Amino acid sequence: MSVVSIGDWIITLILMAIPLVSLIMLFVWAFGNGTSESKANWAKATLIFYLIGIILVIVFWGSIAALVGLSALGS
């Protein structure tokens, strides 16, 4: 198992700050060949958290839309 260096983590964090690049790189690191096991696991966990966040946002805004719709019907 290869160890991810501090410099590699710094580059990783810089790439994660670029919006579209971060998403693409997460998939490359999570499912591509040649990535260390620790970085692949980190990328998979990050993708899972992104998915959970997207689901929560959809539920939240769906609830808001439903409340606004019910409020409009009640008026």
PDB file of C-alpha atoms in Angstrom:
ATOM      1  CA  MET A   1       0.000   0.000   0.000  1.00  0.00           C
ATOM      2  CA  SER A   2       1.469   3.333  -1.023  1.00  0.00           C
ATOM      3  CA  VAL A   3       1.413   6.314   1.292  1.00  0.00           C
ATOM      4  CA  VAL A   4      -0.027   9.576  -0.014  1.00  0.00           C
ATOM      5  CA  SER A   5       2.488  12.365   0.564  1.00  0.00           C
ATOM      6  CA  ILE A   6       1.696  15.763   2.035  1.00  0.00           C
ATOM      7  CA  GLY A   7       2.430  17.397  -1.314  1.00  0.00           C
ATOM      8  CA  ASP A   8      -0.025  15.066  -3.036  1.00  0.00           C
ATOM      9  CA  TRP A   9      -2.714  15.955  -0.477  1.00  0.00           C
ATOM     10  CA  ILE A  10      -2.054  19.676  -1.024  1.00  0.00           C
ATOM     11  CA  ILE A  11      -2.495  19.228  -4.783  1.00  0.00           C
ATOM     12  CA  THR A  12      -5.638  17.199  -4.091  1.00  0.00           C
ATOM     13  CA  LEU A  13      -7.112  19.970  -1.943  1.00  0.00           C
ATOM     14  CA  ILE A  14      -6.265  22.612  -4.550  1.00  0.00           C
ATOM     15  CA  LEU A  15      -7.988  20.540  -7.244  1.00  0.00           C
ATOM     16  CA  MET A  16     -11.003  20.082  -4.959  1.00  0.00           C
ATOM     17  CA  ALA A  17     -11.391  23.873  -4.837  1.00  0.00           C
ATOM     18  CA  ILE A  18     -12.096  24.019  -8.597  1.00  0.00           C
ATOM     19  CA  PRO A  19     -15.829  23.295  -9.014  1.00  0.00           C
ATOM     20  CA  LEU A  20     -16.182  21.025 -12.062  1.00  0.00           C
ATOM     21  CA  VAL A  21     -12.651  19.652 -11.908  1.00  0.00           C
ATOM     22  CA  SER A  22     -13.239  18.437  -8.355  1.00  0.00           C
ATOM     23  CA  LEU A  23     -16.205  16.289  -9.355  1.00  0.00           C
ATOM     24  CA  ILE A  24     -14.376  14.763 -12.314  1.00  0.00           C
ATOM     25  CA  MET A  25     -11.260  14.090 -10.255  1.00  0.00           C
ATOM     26  CA  LEU A  26     -13.296  12.465  -7.472  1.00  0.00           C
ATOM     27  CA  PHE A  27     -14.561   9.896  -9.978  1.00  0.00           C
ATOM     28  CA  VAL A  28     -11.048   9.400 -11.386  1.00  0.00           C
ATOM     29  CA  TRP A  29      -9.563   8.896  -7.923  1.00  0.00           C
ATOM     30  CA  ALA A  30     -12.433   6.724  -6.694  1.00  0.00           C
ATOM     31  CA  PHE A  31     -12.678   4.350  -9.650  1.00  0.00           C
ATOM     32  CA  GLY A  32      -9.495   4.792 -11.681  1.00  0.00           C
ATOM     33  CA  ASN A  33      -6.385   2.648 -11.642  1.00  0.00           C
ATOM     34  CA  GLY A  34      -3.134   3.776 -10.077  1.00  0.00           C
ATOM     35  CA  THR A  35      -4.691   5.654  -7.158  1.00  0.00           C
ATOM     36  CA  SER A  36      -3.588   4.737  -3.659  1.00  0.00           C
ATOM     37  CA  GLU A  37      -6.150   2.845  -1.605  1.00  0.00           C
ATOM     38  CA  SER A  38      -6.469   5.597   1.000  1.00  0.00           C
ATOM     39  CA  LYS A  39      -7.123   8.296  -1.623  1.00  0.00           C
ATOM     40  CA  ALA A  40      -9.607   6.042  -3.461  1.00  0.00           C
ATOM     41  CA  ASN A  41     -11.506   5.406  -0.224  1.00  0.00           C
ATOM     42  CA  TRP A  42     -11.475   9.123   0.599  1.00  0.00           C
ATOM     43  CA  ALA A  43     -12.824   9.952  -2.874  1.00  0.00           C
ATOM     44  CA  LYS A  44     -15.597   7.347  -2.552  1.00  0.00           C
ATOM     45  CA  ALA A  45     -16.570   8.680   0.877  1.00  0.00           C
ATOM     46  CA  THR A  46     -16.614  12.236  -0.478  1.00  0.00           C
ATOM     47  CA  LEU A  47     -18.863  11.179  -3.372  1.00  0.00           C
ATOM     48  CA  ILE A  48     -21.230   9.509  -0.888  1.00  0.00           C
ATOM     49  CA  PHE A  49     -21.385  12.715   1.170  1.00  0.00           C
ATOM     50  CA  TYR A  50     -22.071  14.726  -2.008  1.00  0.00           C
ATOM     51  CA  LEU A  51     -24.919  12.344  -2.871  1.00  0.00           C
ATOM     52  CA  ILE A  52     -26.393  12.623   0.635  1.00  0.00           C
ATOM     53  CA  GLY A  53     -26.148  16.422   0.406  1.00  0.00           C
ATOM     54  CA  ILE A  54     -27.909  16.487  -2.959  1.00  0.00           C
ATOM     55  CA  ILE A  55     -30.710  14.279  -1.626  1.00  0.00           C
ATOM     56  CA  LEU A  56     -31.142  16.504   1.433  1.00  0.00           C
ATOM     57  CA  VAL A  57     -31.280  19.638  -0.733  1.00  0.00           C
ATOM     58  CA  ILE A  58     -33.918  18.054  -2.984  1.00  0.00           C
ATOM     59  CA  VAL A  59     -36.012  17.031   0.036  1.00  0.00           C
ATOM     60  CA  PHE A  60     -35.654  20.494   1.594  1.00  0.00           C
ATOM     61  CA  TRP A  61     -36.625  22.409  -1.539  1.00  0.00           C
ATOM     62  CA  GLY A  62     -39.399  19.930  -2.275  1.00  0.00           C
ATOM     63  CA  SER A  63     -40.798  20.596   1.185  1.00  0.00           C
ATOM     64  CA  ILE A  64     -40.576  24.346   0.666  1.00  0.00           C
ATOM     65  CA  ALA A  65     -42.305  24.050  -2.724  1.00  0.00           C
ATOM     66  CA  ALA A  66     -45.062  21.921  -1.181  1.00  0.00           C
ATOM     67  CA  LEU A  67     -45.598  24.422   1.640  1.00  0.00           C
ATOM     68  CA  VAL A  68     -45.753  27.323  -0.807  1.00  0.00           C
ATOM     69  CA  GLY A  69     -48.186  25.383  -2.981  1.00  0.00           C
ATOM     70  CA  LEU A  70     -50.414  24.555  -0.019  1.00  0.00           C
ATOM     71  CA  SER A  71     -50.255  28.155   1.139  1.00  0.00           C
ATOM     72  CA  ALA A  72     -51.348  29.370  -2.295  1.00  0.00           C
ATOM     73  CA  LEU A  73     -54.270  26.935  -2.324  1.00  0.00           C
ATOM     74  CA  GLY A  74     -55.395  28.058   1.122  1.00  0.00           C
ATOM     75  CA  SER A  75     -55.594  31.737   0.191  1.00  0.00           C
TER      76      SER A  75
END
